[in-house]
Amino acid sequence: MSDASESRESNVSGNGQRPQTSLGTAAARNLATTTKSVPQMQEITSRWLLRMLPWVQVSGGTYRVNRRLCYTVGDGRVTFTTTGAEVRVIPQELRELALLRGFDDDEVLSALADRFVQQEFAPGDVIVERGQAADQIFLIAHGKLNKIGVGKYGDETVLGVLVDGDYFTYQAVVESGDHWDFTVKAVTSGTLLVLSQQAFEQVVARSEALQAHLARFQASSQRPQNKHGEAAIAMAAGHKGEPELPATFVDYETKPREYELSVAQTTLRVHSRVADLYNDPMNQIEQQRRLTVEALRERQEHELVNNREFGLLHNADLKQRIPTRTGPPTPDDMDEVLSRRRKTRFYLAHPLAIAAFGRECNRRGLYPQSVEVMGSTVHAWRNVPIFPCNKIPITESGTTSILVMRTGEEDQGVVGLHQTGIPDEHQPGLNWFMGIDEKGIINYLVSAYYSAAVLVPDALGILEDVEIGR
């Protein structure tokens, strides 16, 4: 073997690889400074509700909503219990009917509940027909029905959609010789509970308390009131000469609703050794606090939507809750819920509901416009922005809700409530208090104070039973 050949072989290691002739990257990385991102968090969303609500300063921790006196109370929905195939109305839930609101005799309510008769219906069944004698109360335990009337030129028109918990009509049992002025036709199969006028009068005849309550109800319903049920303000218009003008005053609710600020809190714990030794290049305490505040704000928006005391989903007036006509959110549905209020500021919908609305528009060959809000481009309908909010729940059956609202005190809309200027404040309505325990652990009590109020019923509307799967 030649000397040149021996030299080449000596430069090759025993495993067939050439020996390293420079510093490797693995070793060099030990001497290099790593460029790092701040801690990331997938939970952070756009939180449009918190950004778009006008926030009102609540200095005393409580916000009182004063309104004009309203006579028409108790136009709610009824709840039922089921035992197998048997359905029964909860007696106390009968107070949701306007004529029984405030009636506190549970024994009489139970007697009424026992007299409701269960009936099943199929798609296409006519439950009541226009012109027939109205001598029954119908409670809808399950299903969807159309309330159909006659248009100006004799054609049929859908006056509204009735769903689970709705009822019609209390006039049937307090007025004699009354007739239905609409037809109710089933869209799906379902279950009704029916109370006849005869059964109702039997209970009334045995209860003096119920007789007195119904007399008060009929007297209040005859008082002058506007279309919203508020006590009317008497005035004259279009008169000539010097007639005697009516005298009037504006009556108020004697027991207005009060909203107390709610709180979301957590205790952030950071060991002093971590804060002292591992603070470069990023401040450990600051990053811990930043992520904690982000999570707290996400919880705040969730509560503003879902809390049973002040959450928007639970505080919309029953008359402002509209079911979809066919399931998916169509342009017709969005128009109907939009038409219920003036100065609508925005829609709030789950991203999947927005996608479902887009599919319905595509099916009709419509192309909704987009608008720019705070530097972001969002979908819009009739020039009203549709903001995404993943805090709106989706049921197991694949349905959700779309909220639409007017905002601001000056427009009698929806407002957010908070208190600023509190001790150790970090952001408006949010503060943290620091302390160190005997183990050298720094504790931060992080608190956010907030609530929301609907100033008048038509400020907030909900499109319900929105199907997102088709």
Short mmCIF file of C-alpha atoms in Angstrom, two decimals:
data_model
loop_
_atom_site.label_atom_id
_atom_site.label_comp_id
_atom_site.label_asym_id
_atom_site.label_seq_id
_atom_site.Cartn_x
_atom_site.Cartn_y
_atom_site.Cartn_z
CA MET A 1 0.00 0.00 0.00
CA SER A 2 1.39 3.44 -0.93
CA ASP A 3 2.10 6.24 1.57
CA ALA A 4 -0.69 8.44 0.08
CA SER A 5 -3.21 5.68 0.51
CA GLU A 6 -2.14 5.16 4.14
CA SER A 7 -2.52 8.91 4.79
CA ARG A 8 -6.12 8.97 3.47
CA GLU A 9 -7.06 5.97 5.58
CA SER A 10 -5.64 7.58 8.71
CA ASN A 11 -8.06 10.54 8.29
CA VAL A 12 -11.10 8.25 8.49
CA SER A 13 -12.28 7.03 11.89
CA GLY A 14 -12.97 3.45 12.63
CA ASN A 15 -16.73 3.86 12.12
CA GLY A 16 -16.29 5.25 8.62
CA GLN A 17 -16.89 8.94 9.59
CA ARG A 18 -14.36 11.72 9.24
CA PRO A 19 -13.17 13.29 12.51
CA GLN A 20 -14.67 16.67 13.60
CA THR A 21 -12.56 19.58 12.48
CA SER A 22 -14.54 22.49 14.13
CA LEU A 23 -16.71 23.30 17.18
CA GLY A 24 -20.15 21.65 16.96
CA THR A 25 -23.46 23.46 17.34
CA ALA A 26 -24.51 21.42 20.40
CA ALA A 27 -21.48 22.56 22.37
CA ALA A 28 -21.62 26.09 21.02
CA ARG A 29 -25.23 26.45 22.15
CA ASN A 30 -24.06 26.16 25.76
CA LEU A 31 -22.27 29.50 25.38
CA ALA A 32 -24.99 31.26 23.42
CA THR A 33 -27.94 33.34 24.66
CA THR A 34 -31.27 31.78 23.72
CA THR A 35 -33.95 34.05 22.31
CA LYS A 36 -37.20 33.26 24.14
CA SER A 37 -40.83 34.22 23.74
CA VAL A 38 -42.97 35.33 26.63
CA PRO A 39 -45.26 32.55 27.94
CA GLN A 40 -48.08 31.90 25.48
CA MET A 41 -51.70 31.13 26.40
CA GLN A 42 -54.29 29.49 24.16
CA GLU A 43 -57.24 30.57 26.35
CA ILE A 44 -56.93 34.24 25.34
CA THR A 45 -59.74 35.36 23.00
CA SER A 46 -60.74 38.68 21.46
CA ARG A 47 -63.22 39.33 24.32
CA TRP A 48 -65.39 41.61 22.20
CA LEU A 49 -68.11 41.86 24.85
CA LEU A 50 -65.72 43.43 27.37
CA ARG A 51 -64.41 45.79 24.69
CA MET A 52 -67.79 46.91 23.33
CA LEU A 53 -69.84 47.33 26.53
CA PRO A 54 -69.93 50.90 27.89
CA TRP A 55 -68.73 50.65 31.50
CA VAL A 56 -70.51 52.58 34.23
CA GLN A 57 -68.80 53.60 37.45
CA VAL A 58 -70.63 52.06 40.44
CA SER A 59 -69.27 53.94 43.46
CA GLY A 60 -71.39 52.23 46.10
CA GLY A 61 -71.05 48.68 44.79
CA THR A 62 -74.75 48.57 43.79
CA TYR A 63 -76.50 49.85 40.65
CA ARG A 64 -80.26 50.48 40.80
CA VAL A 65 -82.33 50.46 37.60
CA ASN A 66 -85.38 52.71 38.00
CA ARG A 67 -88.19 52.25 35.48
CA ARG A 68 -91.73 53.46 34.89
CA LEU A 69 -94.43 51.47 36.62
CA CYS A 70 -95.43 48.47 34.48
CA TYR A 71 -98.77 46.69 34.86
CA THR A 72 -98.18 43.73 32.54
CA VAL A 73 -95.92 41.45 34.54
CA GLY A 74 -95.49 37.71 34.39
CA ASP A 75 -95.27 36.91 30.71
CA GLY A 76 -92.69 34.18 31.18
CA ARG A 77 -92.10 30.57 30.33
CA VAL A 78 -93.26 27.55 32.29
CA THR A 79 -91.14 24.63 33.50
CA PHE A 80 -92.23 20.98 33.60
CA THR A 81 -91.23 17.69 35.20
CA THR A 82 -91.29 14.31 33.45
CA THR A 83 -91.79 10.80 34.79
CA GLY A 84 -91.33 8.43 31.90
CA ALA A 85 -93.80 9.59 29.27
CA GLU A 86 -95.86 11.59 31.78
CA VAL A 87 -95.37 15.36 31.83
CA ARG A 88 -96.54 17.62 34.66
CA VAL A 89 -96.27 21.36 35.13
CA ILE A 90 -94.51 22.48 38.31
CA PRO A 91 -97.30 24.19 40.33
CA GLN A 92 -95.17 27.19 41.36
CA GLU A 93 -94.24 27.74 37.70
CA LEU A 94 -97.86 28.67 36.97
CA ARG A 95 -96.96 32.07 38.45
CA GLU A 96 -95.22 32.73 35.12
CA LEU A 97 -98.70 33.16 33.62
CA ALA A 98 -99.65 36.81 33.80
CA LEU A 99 -102.95 36.22 35.59
CA LEU A 100 -101.25 34.18 38.36
CA ARG A 101 -98.14 36.31 38.91
CA GLY A 102 -97.75 37.04 42.62
CA PHE A 103 -100.36 34.48 43.72
CA ASP A 104 -98.74 32.69 46.68
CA ASP A 105 -101.19 29.92 47.60
CA ASP A 106 -99.25 26.78 46.65
CA GLU A 107 -102.20 24.52 47.50
CA VAL A 108 -104.42 26.23 44.93
CA LEU A 109 -101.61 26.21 42.35
CA SER A 110 -101.21 22.46 42.89
CA ALA A 111 -104.94 21.98 42.35
CA LEU A 112 -104.67 23.86 39.04
CA ALA A 113 -101.60 21.87 37.99
CA ASP A 114 -103.41 18.58 38.68
CA ARG A 115 -106.20 19.53 36.27
CA PHE A 116 -103.97 19.99 33.22
CA VAL A 117 -104.45 17.16 30.71
CA GLN A 118 -101.54 15.91 28.60
CA GLN A 119 -101.96 15.81 24.80
CA GLU A 120 -99.54 14.73 22.09
CA PHE A 121 -99.40 16.33 18.65
CA ALA A 122 -97.74 15.52 15.33
CA PRO A 123 -96.34 17.78 12.57
CA GLY A 124 -99.18 19.48 10.72
CA ASP A 125 -101.76 19.09 13.49
CA VAL A 126 -104.02 22.12 14.07
CA ILE A 127 -104.17 22.76 17.81
CA VAL A 128 -106.66 25.63 17.72
CA GLU A 129 -108.36 27.26 14.76
CA ARG A 130 -109.26 30.89 14.26
CA GLY A 131 -112.92 31.61 15.08
CA GLN A 132 -113.42 28.64 17.43
CA ALA A 133 -114.47 29.17 21.04
CA ALA A 134 -111.46 29.99 23.24
CA ASP A 135 -112.06 28.09 26.44
CA GLN A 136 -108.68 26.47 27.22
CA ILE A 137 -105.14 27.28 28.35
CA PHE A 138 -102.35 25.51 26.46
CA LEU A 139 -98.88 24.99 27.90
CA ILE A 140 -96.20 23.78 25.47
CA ALA A 141 -94.04 21.19 27.22
CA HIS A 142 -92.08 20.26 24.11
CA GLY A 143 -92.18 21.01 20.40
CA LYS A 144 -92.51 23.92 17.99
CA LEU A 145 -95.74 25.46 16.71
CA ASN A 146 -96.59 28.34 14.39
CA LYS A 147 -99.06 31.01 15.43
CA ILE A 148 -100.86 31.88 12.18
CA GLY A 149 -103.07 34.86 11.46
CA VAL A 150 -104.73 36.42 8.45
CA GLY A 151 -103.01 39.19 6.51
CA LYS A 152 -104.59 42.34 5.14
CA TYR A 153 -105.50 40.67 1.84
CA GLY A 154 -106.77 37.40 3.30
CA ASP A 155 -103.55 35.39 3.00
CA GLU A 156 -102.07 33.43 5.91
CA THR A 157 -99.11 34.90 7.77
CA VAL A 158 -97.01 33.53 10.62
CA LEU A 159 -97.46 35.82 13.62
CA GLY A 160 -94.87 34.03 15.72
CA VAL A 161 -93.27 30.75 16.75
CA LEU A 162 -94.15 28.99 20.02
CA VAL A 163 -91.62 26.65 21.66
CA ASP A 164 -90.95 24.79 24.92
CA GLY A 165 -92.30 26.71 27.92
CA ASP A 166 -94.58 29.06 25.96
CA TYR A 167 -98.32 29.17 26.53
CA PHE A 168 -101.55 30.63 25.10
CA THR A 169 -103.83 32.24 26.21
CA TYR A 170 -104.97 33.44 29.62
CA GLN A 171 -107.93 35.45 28.22
CA ALA A 172 -109.62 32.13 27.44
CA VAL A 173 -110.45 31.49 31.08
CA VAL A 174 -111.19 34.99 32.37
CA GLU A 175 -113.45 36.11 29.56
CA SER A 176 -116.74 34.52 28.50
CA GLY A 177 -117.73 33.91 24.89
CA ASP A 178 -114.21 34.62 23.65
CA HIS A 179 -112.94 33.22 20.32
CA TRP A 180 -109.49 32.48 18.99
CA ASP A 181 -108.26 35.22 16.67
CA PHE A 182 -105.40 33.08 15.35
CA THR A 183 -104.63 29.49 14.37
CA VAL A 184 -101.91 27.38 16.00
CA LYS A 185 -100.37 24.66 13.83
CA ALA A 186 -97.67 22.16 14.79
CA VAL A 187 -94.31 22.32 13.02
CA THR A 188 -92.82 19.35 14.89
CA SER A 189 -94.20 16.62 17.11
CA GLY A 190 -94.49 17.42 20.79
CA THR A 191 -96.52 17.55 23.99
CA LEU A 192 -99.11 19.99 25.34
CA LEU A 193 -100.75 20.38 28.72
CA VAL A 194 -104.32 21.67 28.44
CA LEU A 195 -106.56 23.23 31.09
CA SER A 196 -110.25 23.75 30.24
CA GLN A 197 -112.20 26.78 31.35
CA GLN A 198 -114.59 24.52 33.26
CA ALA A 199 -111.74 22.97 35.30
CA PHE A 200 -110.26 26.41 35.96
CA GLU A 201 -113.60 27.78 37.20
CA GLN A 202 -114.01 24.81 39.54
CA VAL A 203 -110.78 25.75 41.31
CA VAL A 204 -111.70 29.44 41.35
CA ALA A 205 -115.08 28.67 42.94
CA ARG A 206 -113.35 26.91 45.85
CA SER A 207 -110.73 29.58 46.57
CA GLU A 208 -111.64 33.07 47.79
CA ALA A 209 -107.98 34.04 47.61
CA LEU A 210 -107.85 33.21 43.90
CA GLN A 211 -111.10 35.08 43.29
CA ALA A 212 -109.67 38.22 44.91
CA HIS A 213 -106.40 37.85 42.99
CA LEU A 214 -108.19 37.57 39.63
CA ALA A 215 -110.31 40.64 40.47
CA ARG A 216 -107.14 42.65 41.12
CA PHE A 217 -105.61 41.33 37.90
CA GLN A 218 -108.62 42.35 35.80
CA ALA A 219 -108.70 45.80 37.45
CA SER A 220 -105.00 46.42 36.73
CA SER A 221 -105.35 45.25 33.12
CA GLN A 222 -108.07 47.88 32.59
CA ARG A 223 -105.87 50.76 33.71
CA PRO A 224 -104.55 53.03 30.94
CA GLN A 225 -101.21 51.75 29.67
CA ASN A 226 -99.04 51.98 26.58
CA LYS A 227 -98.13 49.09 24.28
CA HIS A 228 -95.23 48.16 26.54
CA GLY A 229 -97.52 47.77 29.58
CA GLU A 230 -96.24 50.93 31.26
CA ALA A 231 -98.63 53.24 33.10
CA ALA A 232 -99.91 55.71 30.52
CA ILE A 233 -99.07 59.43 30.65
CA ALA A 234 -102.29 61.31 29.89
CA MET A 235 -102.07 64.16 27.39
CA ALA A 236 -104.08 65.97 24.74
CA ALA A 237 -103.09 66.66 21.14
CA GLY A 238 -104.73 68.22 18.10
CA HIS A 239 -107.26 70.20 20.13
CA LYS A 240 -108.52 73.68 19.41
CA GLY A 241 -109.75 76.43 21.64
CA GLU A 242 -109.30 76.21 25.40
CA PRO A 243 -110.33 72.72 26.51
CA GLU A 244 -109.42 71.49 29.97
CA LEU A 245 -106.09 69.67 29.66
CA PRO A 246 -105.60 66.31 31.36
CA ALA A 247 -103.49 66.20 34.51
CA THR A 248 -100.92 63.44 34.79
CA PHE A 249 -97.78 62.18 36.50
CA VAL A 250 -95.18 59.53 35.69
CA ASP A 251 -95.39 56.62 38.12
CA TYR A 252 -92.31 54.56 38.98
CA GLU A 253 -91.72 50.98 40.04
CA THR A 254 -91.76 50.80 43.82
CA LYS A 255 -89.26 47.93 43.95
CA PRO A 256 -86.65 48.59 41.25
CA ARG A 257 -84.03 45.97 40.54
CA GLU A 258 -80.58 46.42 42.03
CA TYR A 259 -77.38 44.91 40.62
CA GLU A 260 -74.54 44.24 43.06
CA LEU A 261 -71.02 44.02 41.71
CA SER A 262 -69.85 40.43 41.41
CA VAL A 263 -66.26 39.36 41.96
CA ALA A 264 -63.85 36.89 40.37
CA GLN A 265 -60.76 36.17 42.49
CA THR A 266 -57.72 33.96 42.72
CA THR A 267 -54.52 33.85 44.77
CA LEU A 268 -51.32 33.92 42.70
CA ARG A 269 -48.33 32.39 44.50
CA VAL A 270 -44.69 32.96 43.49
CA HIS A 271 -41.73 31.80 45.63
CA SER A 272 -39.37 34.64 46.51
CA ARG A 273 -36.41 32.52 45.35
CA VAL A 274 -37.90 32.37 41.85
CA ALA A 275 -38.53 36.11 41.86
CA ASP A 276 -34.98 36.84 43.09
CA LEU A 277 -32.87 34.40 41.05
CA TYR A 278 -34.73 33.81 37.79
CA ASN A 279 -35.81 37.28 36.77
CA ASP A 280 -33.56 37.85 33.77
CA PRO A 281 -34.34 38.42 30.94
CA MET A 282 -38.04 38.28 31.89
CA ASN A 283 -39.70 39.40 35.09
CA GLN A 284 -41.22 36.20 36.50
CA ILE A 285 -43.77 37.97 38.67
CA GLU A 286 -44.91 40.18 35.80
CA GLN A 287 -45.44 37.20 33.48
CA GLN A 288 -47.32 35.29 36.17
CA ARG A 289 -49.55 38.27 36.81
CA ARG A 290 -50.12 38.90 33.09
CA LEU A 291 -51.36 35.37 32.43
CA THR A 292 -53.45 35.36 35.60
CA VAL A 293 -55.16 38.61 34.60
CA GLU A 294 -55.86 37.22 31.10
CA ALA A 295 -57.54 34.16 32.64
CA LEU A 296 -59.50 36.37 35.04
CA ARG A 297 -60.78 38.55 32.18
CA GLU A 298 -61.84 35.42 30.26
CA ARG A 299 -63.80 34.29 33.32
CA GLN A 300 -65.32 37.77 33.64
CA GLU A 301 -66.69 37.64 30.09
CA HIS A 302 -67.99 34.10 30.70
CA GLU A 303 -69.89 35.31 33.76
CA LEU A 304 -71.31 38.33 31.93
CA VAL A 305 -72.83 35.90 29.42
CA ASN A 306 -73.79 32.91 31.57
CA ASN A 307 -74.21 33.96 35.21
CA ARG A 308 -77.75 33.12 36.35
CA GLU A 309 -78.10 36.37 38.36
CA PHE A 310 -76.85 39.01 35.92
CA GLY A 311 -75.67 37.11 32.81
CA LEU A 312 -77.14 38.34 29.53
CA LEU A 313 -78.46 34.91 28.50
CA HIS A 314 -80.60 34.78 31.65
CA ASN A 315 -81.69 38.43 31.78
CA ALA A 316 -83.26 38.88 28.36
CA ASP A 317 -86.99 39.58 28.52
CA LEU A 318 -89.11 36.63 27.43
CA LYS A 319 -90.78 38.75 24.75
CA GLN A 320 -87.33 39.43 23.29
CA ARG A 321 -86.47 35.72 22.89
CA ILE A 322 -87.17 34.57 19.35
CA PRO A 323 -86.71 30.98 18.11
CA THR A 324 -85.40 30.36 14.62
CA ARG A 325 -88.08 29.48 12.09
CA THR A 326 -86.31 26.49 10.48
CA GLY A 327 -83.28 25.76 12.67
CA PRO A 328 -80.19 27.35 11.08
CA PRO A 329 -79.69 31.12 11.48
CA THR A 330 -81.13 32.55 8.27
CA PRO A 331 -81.12 36.18 7.08
CA ASP A 332 -84.86 36.22 7.91
CA ASP A 333 -84.11 35.28 11.53
CA MET A 334 -81.38 37.89 11.83
CA ASP A 335 -83.74 40.54 10.42
CA GLU A 336 -86.52 39.61 12.84
CA VAL A 337 -84.36 39.83 15.97
CA LEU A 338 -82.79 43.05 14.63
CA SER A 339 -86.20 44.70 14.10
CA ARG A 340 -87.16 44.36 17.77
CA ARG A 341 -85.03 47.33 18.90
CA ARG A 342 -83.70 50.69 17.83
CA LYS A 343 -80.02 51.61 17.54
CA THR A 344 -78.75 48.05 17.62
CA ARG A 345 -75.00 48.19 18.22
CA PHE A 346 -73.89 44.61 17.58
CA TYR A 347 -74.64 40.90 17.45
CA LEU A 348 -72.75 38.47 19.67
CA ALA A 349 -72.52 34.86 18.45
CA HIS A 350 -70.45 31.72 18.83
CA PRO A 351 -67.95 31.37 15.93
CA LEU A 352 -69.76 28.22 14.77
CA ALA A 353 -73.05 30.16 14.66
CA ILE A 354 -71.38 32.81 12.52
CA ALA A 355 -70.17 30.08 10.17
CA ALA A 356 -73.69 28.60 10.02
CA PHE A 357 -75.11 32.03 9.14
CA GLY A 358 -72.51 32.34 6.40
CA ARG A 359 -73.62 29.01 4.92
CA GLU A 360 -77.26 30.16 4.86
CA CYS A 361 -76.24 33.37 3.10
CA ASN A 362 -74.22 31.37 0.55
CA ARG A 363 -77.23 29.12 -0.06
CA ARG A 364 -79.28 32.20 -0.99
CA GLY A 365 -76.54 33.83 -3.01
CA LEU A 366 -76.08 36.63 -0.47
CA TYR A 367 -72.74 38.13 0.48
CA PRO A 368 -72.86 39.91 3.86
CA GLN A 369 -70.58 42.90 4.15
CA SER A 370 -67.74 43.33 6.62
CA VAL A 371 -67.04 46.34 8.83
CA GLU A 372 -63.91 47.55 10.57
CA VAL A 373 -64.08 47.91 14.34
CA MET A 374 -61.07 48.93 16.45
CA GLY A 375 -58.71 48.02 13.64
CA SER A 376 -60.23 44.54 13.10
CA THR A 377 -62.44 43.41 10.24
CA VAL A 378 -65.55 41.51 11.35
CA HIS A 379 -68.63 40.12 9.62
CA ALA A 380 -71.76 42.29 9.63
CA TRP A 381 -75.44 42.08 8.75
CA ARG A 382 -77.38 45.23 7.78
CA ASN A 383 -74.20 47.10 8.71
CA VAL A 384 -74.41 45.78 12.30
CA PRO A 385 -71.19 43.96 13.31
CA ILE A 386 -71.34 40.30 14.36
CA PHE A 387 -68.71 39.71 17.03
CA PRO A 388 -67.51 36.17 17.89
CA CYS A 389 -67.80 34.97 21.49
CA ASN A 390 -66.95 31.38 22.42
CA LYS A 391 -68.49 31.87 25.89
CA ILE A 392 -71.99 31.39 24.45
CA PRO A 393 -72.75 27.70 25.12
CA ILE A 394 -73.61 25.04 22.57
CA THR A 395 -76.04 22.35 23.74
CA GLU A 396 -75.56 18.62 23.26
CA SER A 397 -78.15 18.74 20.47
CA GLY A 398 -76.00 21.25 18.55
CA THR A 399 -77.97 24.45 19.17
CA THR A 400 -76.82 27.81 20.49
CA SER A 401 -78.03 31.41 20.81
CA ILE A 402 -77.23 34.71 19.13
CA LEU A 403 -77.43 37.89 21.23
CA VAL A 404 -78.24 41.32 19.82
CA MET A 405 -78.15 44.49 21.89
CA ARG A 406 -78.34 48.22 22.17
CA THR A 407 -75.77 49.65 24.59
CA GLY A 408 -75.21 52.71 26.73
CA GLU A 409 -77.06 54.62 29.45
CA GLU A 410 -78.02 57.45 27.11
CA ASP A 411 -79.84 54.99 24.81
CA GLN A 412 -81.37 52.89 27.63
CA GLY A 413 -79.30 49.93 26.57
CA VAL A 414 -77.05 47.28 28.12
CA VAL A 415 -74.20 48.55 30.30
CA GLY A 416 -71.28 46.97 32.09
CA LEU A 417 -70.80 47.82 35.75
CA HIS A 418 -67.50 48.24 37.59
CA GLN A 419 -65.81 50.40 40.21
CA THR A 420 -62.55 52.16 39.53
CA GLY A 421 -60.15 53.82 41.94
CA ILE A 422 -60.09 50.86 44.34
CA PRO A 423 -56.89 50.30 46.39
CA ASP A 424 -53.95 48.59 44.61
CA GLU A 425 -55.73 48.92 41.25
CA HIS A 426 -53.88 47.50 38.25
CA GLN A 427 -56.60 47.86 35.60
CA PRO A 428 -60.09 49.44 35.80
CA GLY A 429 -62.10 47.27 38.18
CA LEU A 430 -59.15 44.92 38.85
CA ASN A 431 -56.66 45.03 41.72
CA TRP A 432 -54.11 42.85 43.43
CA PHE A 433 -52.83 42.84 47.00
CA MET A 434 -49.41 41.44 47.89
CA GLY A 435 -48.22 39.64 51.01
CA ILE A 436 -45.36 37.28 51.94
CA ASP A 437 -45.96 34.28 54.19
CA GLU A 438 -43.58 32.56 56.64
CA LYS A 439 -42.35 30.21 53.86
CA GLY A 440 -41.06 33.05 51.74
CA ILE A 441 -43.89 32.71 49.17
CA ILE A 442 -45.23 35.91 47.66
CA ASN A 443 -49.05 35.86 47.51
CA TYR A 444 -51.03 38.10 45.20
CA LEU A 445 -54.80 38.30 45.75
CA VAL A 446 -56.10 39.19 42.27
CA SER A 447 -59.70 40.49 42.16
CA ALA A 448 -61.99 41.76 39.38
CA TYR A 449 -65.31 43.45 40.25
CA TYR A 450 -68.02 43.65 37.59
CA SER A 451 -71.65 43.09 36.59
CA ALA A 452 -74.02 44.02 33.75
CA ALA A 453 -77.46 45.63 33.64
CA VAL A 454 -80.24 45.72 31.03
CA LEU A 455 -81.86 49.13 31.44
CA VAL A 456 -85.08 48.44 29.50
CA PRO A 457 -86.34 45.07 28.22
CA ASP A 458 -85.96 45.74 24.50
CA ALA A 459 -82.26 46.62 24.86
CA LEU A 460 -81.33 42.93 24.65
CA GLY A 461 -82.70 40.24 22.35
CA ILE A 462 -81.81 36.59 21.79
CA LEU A 463 -82.23 34.38 18.74
CA GLU A 464 -82.71 30.94 20.29
CA ASP A 465 -82.50 27.33 19.09
CA VAL A 466 -79.87 28.19 16.47
CA GLU A 467 -78.73 24.97 14.77
CA ILE A 468 -75.08 24.97 13.74
CA GLY A 469 -74.83 21.47 12.29
CA ARG A 470 -76.58 21.98 8.95
#
